Tab-separated table of C-alpha atoms in Angstrom:
chain	number	residue	atom	x	y	z
H	1	UNK	CA	-50.084	-79.167	-147.739
H	2	UNK	CA	-48.188	-80.747	-144.887
H	3	UNK	CA	-49.214	-80.231	-141.286
H	4	UNK	CA	-46.501	-80.553	-138.673
H	5	UNK	CA	-46.675	-80.442	-134.881
H	6	UNK	CA	-43.648	-79.995	-132.658
H	7	UNK	CA	-43.048	-79.849	-128.920
H	8	UNK	CA	-39.944	-78.531	-127.112
H	9	UNK	CA	-36.313	-77.383	-127.622
H	10	UNK	CA	-32.431	-77.222	-128.194
H	11	UNK	CA	-29.445	-77.395	-130.741
H	12	UNK	CA	-28.851	-75.990	-134.291
H	13	UNK	CA	-26.998	-76.121	-137.641
H	14	UNK	CA	-27.166	-74.115	-140.892
H	15	UNK	CA	-30.154	-74.666	-143.174
H	16	UNK	CA	-29.791	-71.340	-144.996
H	17	UNK	CA	-29.598	-70.098	-148.562
H	18	UNK	CA	-31.117	-67.219	-150.504
H	19	UNK	CA	-33.558	-68.920	-152.852
H	20	UNK	CA	-36.488	-66.485	-152.872
H	21	UNK	CA	-36.763	-62.779	-153.640
H	22	UNK	CA	-38.539	-61.519	-150.511
H	23	UNK	CA	-39.178	-58.039	-151.937
H	24	UNK	CA	-41.080	-59.641	-154.819
H	25	UNK	CA	-42.916	-61.915	-152.399
H	26	UNK	CA	-44.022	-58.870	-150.391
H	27	UNK	CA	-45.366	-57.254	-153.573
H	28	UNK	CA	-47.321	-60.410	-154.384
H	29	UNK	CA	-48.792	-60.662	-150.897
H	30	UNK	CA	-49.794	-56.994	-150.820
H	31	UNK	CA	-51.523	-57.382	-154.197
H	32	UNK	CA	-53.351	-60.524	-153.046
H	33	UNK	CA	-54.849	-58.806	-149.981
H	34	UNK	CA	-57.714	-57.478	-152.092
H	35	UNK	CA	-58.775	-61.092	-152.723
H	36	UNK	CA	-58.672	-62.141	-149.069
H	37	UNK	CA	-62.391	-62.978	-149.016
H	38	UNK	CA	-62.273	-64.982	-152.259
H	39	UNK	CA	-62.964	-68.721	-152.344
H	40	UNK	CA	-59.481	-69.497	-153.690
H	41	UNK	CA	-57.833	-67.545	-150.856
H	42	UNK	CA	-59.958	-69.260	-148.234
H	43	UNK	CA	-59.281	-72.717	-149.658
H	44	UNK	CA	-55.521	-72.259	-149.550
H	45	UNK	CA	-55.198	-70.576	-146.157
H	46	UNK	CA	-58.264	-71.744	-144.209
H	47	UNK	CA	-58.290	-75.500	-144.839
H	48	UNK	CA	-55.105	-76.128	-142.783
H	49	UNK	CA	-56.682	-74.220	-139.883
H	50	UNK	CA	-59.418	-76.856	-139.573
H	51	UNK	CA	-56.746	-79.462	-138.862
H	52	UNK	CA	-55.012	-77.121	-136.395
H	53	UNK	CA	-58.222	-76.529	-134.462
H	54	UNK	CA	-58.955	-80.247	-134.196
H	55	UNK	CA	-55.469	-80.936	-132.850
H	56	UNK	CA	-55.025	-78.009	-130.514
H	57	UNK	CA	-58.222	-78.616	-128.528
H	58	UNK	CA	-56.807	-82.041	-127.620
H	59	UNK	CA	-53.689	-80.511	-126.004
H	60	UNK	CA	-54.207	-80.404	-122.245
H	61	UNK	CA	-52.256	-77.323	-121.247
H	62	UNK	CA	-52.795	-73.578	-120.922
H	63	UNK	CA	-51.667	-71.261	-123.701
H	64	UNK	CA	-51.535	-67.976	-121.858
H	65	UNK	CA	-49.243	-66.486	-124.506
H	66	UNK	CA	-49.897	-67.668	-128.060
H	67	UNK	CA	-48.425	-66.659	-131.439
H	68	UNK	CA	-50.063	-66.945	-134.846
H	69	UNK	CA	-47.637	-66.610	-137.771
H	70	UNK	CA	-49.022	-66.165	-141.261
H	71	UNK	CA	-52.405	-65.765	-142.837
H	72	UNK	CA	-55.988	-65.564	-141.546
H	73	UNK	CA	-55.616	-65.492	-137.730
H	74	UNK	CA	-59.189	-64.164	-137.604
H	75	UNK	CA	-60.424	-67.331	-139.273
H	76	UNK	CA	-58.532	-69.424	-136.715
H	77	UNK	CA	-60.165	-67.525	-133.859
H	78	UNK	CA	-63.585	-68.017	-135.463
H	79	UNK	CA	-63.051	-71.792	-135.589
H	80	UNK	CA	-61.417	-72.384	-132.187
H	81	UNK	CA	-63.591	-73.153	-129.173
H	82	UNK	CA	-64.314	-70.798	-126.296
H	83	UNK	CA	-62.316	-72.829	-123.774
H	84	UNK	CA	-59.101	-72.126	-125.682
H	85	UNK	CA	-59.889	-68.410	-125.841
H	86	UNK	CA	-60.617	-68.230	-122.110
H	87	UNK	CA	-57.083	-69.488	-121.353
H	88	UNK	CA	-55.243	-67.031	-123.646
H	89	UNK	CA	-54.020	-63.715	-122.191
H	90	UNK	CA	-51.780	-62.449	-125.007
H	91	UNK	CA	-52.089	-63.333	-128.699
H	92	UNK	CA	-49.215	-62.334	-130.999
H	93	UNK	CA	-50.265	-61.717	-134.613
H	94	UNK	CA	-47.188	-62.126	-136.851
H	95	UNK	CA	-47.011	-61.443	-140.588
H	96	UNK	CA	-44.743	-60.526	-143.489
H	97	UNK	CA	-46.376	-57.277	-144.658
H	98	UNK	CA	-47.845	-54.314	-142.815
H	99	UNK	CA	-50.988	-54.326	-144.959
H	100	UNK	CA	-51.683	-58.004	-144.164
H	101	UNK	CA	-51.049	-57.292	-140.490
H	102	UNK	CA	-53.465	-54.348	-140.538
H	103	UNK	CA	-56.163	-56.432	-142.228
H	104	UNK	CA	-55.704	-59.237	-139.692
H	105	UNK	CA	-56.007	-56.787	-136.785
H	106	UNK	CA	-59.211	-55.373	-138.317
H	107	UNK	CA	-60.654	-58.897	-138.557
H	108	UNK	CA	-59.687	-59.530	-134.930
H	109	UNK	CA	-61.399	-56.311	-133.771
H	110	UNK	CA	-64.607	-57.474	-135.450
H	111	UNK	CA	-64.205	-60.876	-133.790
H	112	UNK	CA	-63.762	-59.256	-130.363
H	113	UNK	CA	-66.993	-57.314	-130.819
H	114	UNK	CA	-69.014	-60.511	-131.206
H	115	UNK	CA	-67.117	-62.769	-128.776
H	116	UNK	CA	-66.909	-61.602	-125.170
H	117	UNK	CA	-64.179	-64.112	-124.250
H	118	UNK	CA	-61.869	-62.499	-126.804
H	119	UNK	CA	-62.333	-59.020	-125.308
H	120	UNK	CA	-59.972	-59.803	-122.438
H	121	UNK	CA	-57.170	-60.977	-124.765
H	122	UNK	CA	-54.332	-58.572	-125.593
H	123	UNK	CA	-53.597	-58.830	-129.326
H	124	UNK	CA	-50.038	-57.799	-130.224
H	125	UNK	CA	-49.081	-57.235	-133.915
H	126	UNK	CA	-45.504	-58.169	-134.918
H	127	UNK	CA	-43.975	-57.567	-138.350
H	128	UNK	CA	-41.294	-59.912	-139.715
H	129	UNK	CA	-37.837	-58.424	-139.113
H	130	UNK	CA	-34.749	-58.458	-141.307
H	131	UNK	CA	-33.324	-61.980	-141.276
H	132	UNK	CA	-36.823	-63.531	-141.448
H	133	UNK	CA	-37.305	-63.541	-137.685
H	134	UNK	CA	-39.801	-62.021	-135.252
H	135	UNK	CA	-37.359	-61.655	-132.344
H	136	UNK	CA	-39.552	-63.324	-129.755
H	137	UNK	CA	-38.391	-62.794	-126.174
H	138	UNK	CA	-36.940	-65.934	-124.655
H	139	UNK	CA	-39.582	-68.332	-123.308
H	140	UNK	CA	-42.296	-65.721	-123.940
H	141	UNK	CA	-44.849	-67.940	-125.720
H	142	UNK	CA	-46.513	-71.207	-124.701
H	143	UNK	CA	-47.648	-72.183	-128.178
H	144	UNK	CA	-47.499	-71.046	-131.790
H	145	UNK	CA	-49.051	-71.725	-135.183
H	146	UNK	CA	-47.417	-71.031	-138.542
H	147	UNK	CA	-50.015	-71.149	-141.321
H	148	UNK	CA	-48.837	-71.589	-144.945
H	149	UNK	CA	-45.935	-69.238	-144.299
H	150	UNK	CA	-42.706	-71.121	-143.878
H	151	UNK	CA	-42.333	-72.516	-147.421
H	152	UNK	CA	-41.230	-69.002	-148.531
H	153	UNK	CA	-38.529	-68.651	-145.865
H	154	UNK	CA	-34.933	-68.538	-147.128
H	155	UNK	CA	-33.186	-69.079	-143.807
H	156	UNK	CA	-35.374	-71.820	-142.378
H	157	UNK	CA	-32.836	-72.593	-139.672
H	158	UNK	CA	-32.794	-69.047	-138.271
H	159	UNK	CA	-36.562	-68.763	-138.508
H	160	UNK	CA	-37.177	-72.013	-136.629
H	161	UNK	CA	-34.535	-71.156	-134.043
H	162	UNK	CA	-36.164	-67.772	-133.396
H	163	UNK	CA	-39.505	-69.428	-132.667
H	164	UNK	CA	-37.750	-72.138	-130.643
H	165	UNK	CA	-36.077	-69.464	-128.521
H	166	UNK	CA	-39.465	-67.862	-127.859
H	167	UNK	CA	-41.152	-71.086	-126.765
H	168	UNK	CA	-41.428	-71.841	-123.079
H	169	UNK	CA	-40.408	-75.260	-121.770
H	170	UNK	CA	-42.730	-77.894	-123.208
H	171	UNK	CA	-44.049	-75.293	-125.638
H	172	UNK	CA	-45.794	-76.352	-128.844
H	173	UNK	CA	-45.414	-75.288	-132.465
H	174	UNK	CA	-47.785	-76.345	-135.248
H	175	UNK	CA	-46.894	-75.659	-138.885
H	176	UNK	CA	-48.584	-76.032	-142.245
H	177	UNK	CA	-46.592	-75.606	-145.451
H	178	UNK	CA	-47.074	-76.333	-149.140
H	179	UNK	CA	-45.481	-79.768	-149.531
H	180	UNK	CA	-42.944	-81.027	-152.035
H	181	UNK	CA	-45.531	-82.286	-154.556
H	182	UNK	CA	-47.470	-79.024	-154.659
H	183	UNK	CA	-48.149	-78.001	-158.296
H	184	UNK	CA	-46.380	-81.151	-159.508
H	185	UNK	CA	-48.537	-81.356	-162.648
H	186	UNK	CA	-47.920	-77.708	-163.547
H	187	UNK	CA	-44.200	-78.179	-163.006
H	188	UNK	CA	-44.110	-81.238	-165.290
H	189	UNK	CA	-45.864	-79.355	-168.097
H	190	UNK	CA	-43.533	-76.376	-167.900
H	191	UNK	CA	-40.438	-78.593	-167.804
H	192	UNK	CA	-41.487	-80.339	-171.024
H	193	UNK	CA	-42.586	-77.124	-172.749
H	194	UNK	CA	-39.518	-75.161	-171.667
H	195	UNK	CA	-37.108	-77.913	-172.700
H	196	UNK	CA	-38.607	-77.976	-176.183
H	197	UNK	CA	-39.160	-74.239	-176.721
H	198	UNK	CA	-36.323	-72.651	-174.722
H	199	UNK	CA	-33.622	-75.322	-175.008
H	200	UNK	CA	-33.318	-75.769	-171.249
H	201	UNK	CA	-35.248	-75.678	-168.001
H	202	UNK	CA	-35.491	-73.366	-164.978
H	203	UNK	CA	-37.503	-73.522	-161.729
H	204	UNK	CA	-40.716	-72.097	-163.227
H	205	UNK	CA	-42.575	-73.560	-160.244
H	206	UNK	CA	-41.050	-72.622	-156.887
H	207	UNK	CA	-39.116	-75.429	-155.147
H	208	UNK	CA	-40.892	-76.730	-152.039
H	209	UNK	CA	-39.560	-78.707	-149.082
H	210	UNK	CA	-40.427	-82.359	-148.785
H	211	UNK	CA	-41.573	-83.845	-145.510
H	212	UNK	CA	-38.268	-85.572	-144.736
H	213	UNK	CA	-36.115	-82.448	-145.244
H	214	UNK	CA	-38.413	-80.272	-143.181
H	215	UNK	CA	-38.472	-82.808	-140.373
H	216	UNK	CA	-34.661	-82.783	-140.359
H	217	UNK	CA	-34.654	-78.968	-140.186
H	218	UNK	CA	-36.902	-79.086	-137.132
H	219	UNK	CA	-34.678	-81.556	-135.334
H	220	UNK	CA	-31.587	-79.513	-136.207
H	221	UNK	CA	-33.232	-76.411	-134.759
H	222	UNK	CA	-33.717	-78.325	-131.509
H	223	UNK	CA	-37.366	-79.361	-131.529
H	224	UNK	CA	-38.265	-82.608	-129.805
H	225	UNK	CA	-41.178	-85.021	-130.261
H	226	UNK	CA	-41.552	-84.016	-133.914
H	227	UNK	CA	-44.645	-85.516	-135.526
H	228	UNK	CA	-45.971	-84.900	-139.015
H	229	UNK	CA	-48.854	-85.722	-141.285
H	230	UNK	CA	-49.502	-85.256	-144.983
H	231	UNK	CA	-52.823	-84.214	-146.467
H	232	UNK	CA	-53.424	-84.263	-150.218
H	233	UNK	CA	-55.946	-81.880	-151.749
H	234	UNK	CA	-56.639	-82.198	-155.475
H	235	UNK	CA	-58.013	-79.009	-156.991
H	236	UNK	CA	-59.609	-79.197	-160.437
H	237	UNK	CA	-59.369	-76.334	-162.952
H	238	UNK	CA	-60.829	-75.893	-166.416
H	239	UNK	CA	-57.433	-74.831	-167.766
H	240	UNK	CA	-53.863	-74.096	-166.741
H	241	UNK	CA	-54.592	-70.370	-166.978
H	242	UNK	CA	-57.369	-70.707	-164.393
H	243	UNK	CA	-54.826	-72.361	-162.116
H	244	UNK	CA	-52.333	-69.524	-162.684
H	245	UNK	CA	-55.033	-66.995	-161.848
H	246	UNK	CA	-55.741	-68.856	-158.595
H	247	UNK	CA	-52.024	-68.783	-157.715
H	248	UNK	CA	-51.980	-65.029	-158.353
H	249	UNK	CA	-55.071	-64.459	-156.205
H	250	UNK	CA	-53.401	-66.198	-153.258
H	251	UNK	CA	-50.096	-64.341	-153.746
H	252	UNK	CA	-48.225	-67.619	-154.207
H	253	UNK	CA	-46.440	-66.822	-157.501
H	254	UNK	CA	-42.911	-68.147	-157.895
H	255	UNK	CA	-40.316	-65.674	-156.579
H	256	UNK	CA	-37.229	-67.884	-156.941
H	257	UNK	CA	-34.179	-65.938	-158.103
H	258	UNK	CA	-33.176	-68.659	-160.567
H	259	UNK	CA	-36.408	-68.792	-162.537
H	260	UNK	CA	-36.285	-67.709	-166.185
H	261	UNK	CA	-37.287	-64.052	-166.336
H	262	UNK	CA	-39.082	-64.004	-169.684
H	263	UNK	CA	-40.768	-67.160	-170.914
H	264	UNK	CA	-42.011	-66.917	-174.497
H	265	UNK	CA	-45.709	-66.928	-175.305
H	266	UNK	CA	-45.186	-70.189	-177.216
H	267	UNK	CA	-43.822	-71.851	-174.062
H	268	UNK	CA	-46.883	-70.859	-172.033
H	269	UNK	CA	-49.235	-72.088	-174.747
H	270	UNK	CA	-47.351	-75.393	-175.063
H	271	UNK	CA	-47.464	-75.904	-171.274
H	272	UNK	CA	-51.197	-75.144	-171.266
H	273	UNK	CA	-51.810	-77.669	-174.061
H	274	UNK	CA	-49.879	-80.353	-172.162
H	275	UNK	CA	-51.792	-79.568	-168.982
H	276	UNK	CA	-55.120	-79.889	-170.793
H	277	UNK	CA	-54.106	-83.205	-172.369
H	278	UNK	CA	-52.469	-84.872	-169.381
H	279	UNK	CA	-54.452	-83.508	-166.453
H	280	UNK	CA	-58.008	-83.020	-167.607
H	281	UNK	CA	-60.822	-83.874	-165.177
H	282	UNK	CA	-61.185	-87.320	-166.775
H	283	UNK	CA	-57.496	-88.106	-166.246
H	284	UNK	CA	-57.381	-86.666	-162.731
H	285	UNK	CA	-60.394	-88.736	-161.676
H	286	UNK	CA	-58.540	-91.891	-162.725
H	287	UNK	CA	-55.334	-90.888	-160.939
H	288	UNK	CA	-56.787	-89.829	-157.579
H	289	UNK	CA	-56.936	-92.491	-154.880
H	290	UNK	CA	-59.598	-93.117	-152.253
H	291	UNK	CA	-59.288	-90.654	-149.372
H	292	UNK	CA	-57.939	-87.735	-151.404
H	293	UNK	CA	-59.986	-84.564	-151.213
H	294	UNK	CA	-61.012	-83.449	-154.723
H	295	UNK	CA	-62.281	-79.893	-154.986
H	296	UNK	CA	-63.533	-78.324	-158.204
H	297	UNK	CA	-62.401	-74.705	-157.938
H	298	UNK	CA	-64.441	-73.530	-160.917
H	299	UNK	CA	-67.659	-74.977	-159.525
H	300	UNK	CA	-67.028	-73.207	-156.227
H	301	UNK	CA	-66.292	-69.911	-157.944
H	302	UNK	CA	-69.419	-70.215	-160.107
H	303	UNK	CA	-71.627	-70.850	-157.099
H	304	UNK	CA	-69.761	-68.326	-154.920
H	305	UNK	CA	-69.920	-70.839	-152.092
H	306	UNK	CA	-68.892	-69.798	-148.617
H	307	UNK	CA	-66.567	-72.388	-147.063
H	308	UNK	CA	-68.023	-71.861	-143.611
């Protein structure tokens, strides 16, 4: 994923286009809610929060009004220190689906019961509105986090501008998104298999923003002092079908309008064979560089390890 931190305001230009089917995305996210406590779900949505927590405690300012956009706000609250909580008066919980929002609010209620500093915080649920915005009141929030949410936004410009409008002067926004090389190996295998079996290619793997393009979108939306970092996590699977199951569990299936609707069984089998040949554990070990984080999903699932 890519973690991005921004501070401040002004300007804009169009960065819009309907790429993703949001109704299908909502269906996927609702279906994935039943797996919210799974290891795969926690790996995808919780790992970026560790980086957020480490960065936000170093920011020397009060966040009286704070917004959390996306998945697992309860996990963020569990990881953040008590000093941050003591400074927050209102905490906006923002999400795409009502069921995800309800589950997040339930997690927060449980957190409040065991943490006395959180009992004085007003938690306000906000559902994404038409146009992919939350309609924040002007200068109503001091800081915000968007966790693995923005890579499915069609109108990135409007979405960023809405948050920008809600930020107070010298406000801060931190974002994590799936970066441009996410599922690169899977994409390569499907391109080769689809070209051979179907006579052409389509975006079988959803297109993701690269770091440079997303940084430009932030500057266009008016953010200042834009800084970014890139973190590479290598997840190992026994087969391509295990990877596809993990994608389904997290609700991250491709919802691009331009993807081919019905891939043949032969194409899937060919892609799986390529994946097994090119990206087995032996090959991936040789390709990964020092400093990359290599996580064997299957080993974690077998042991039912708790990330915390």
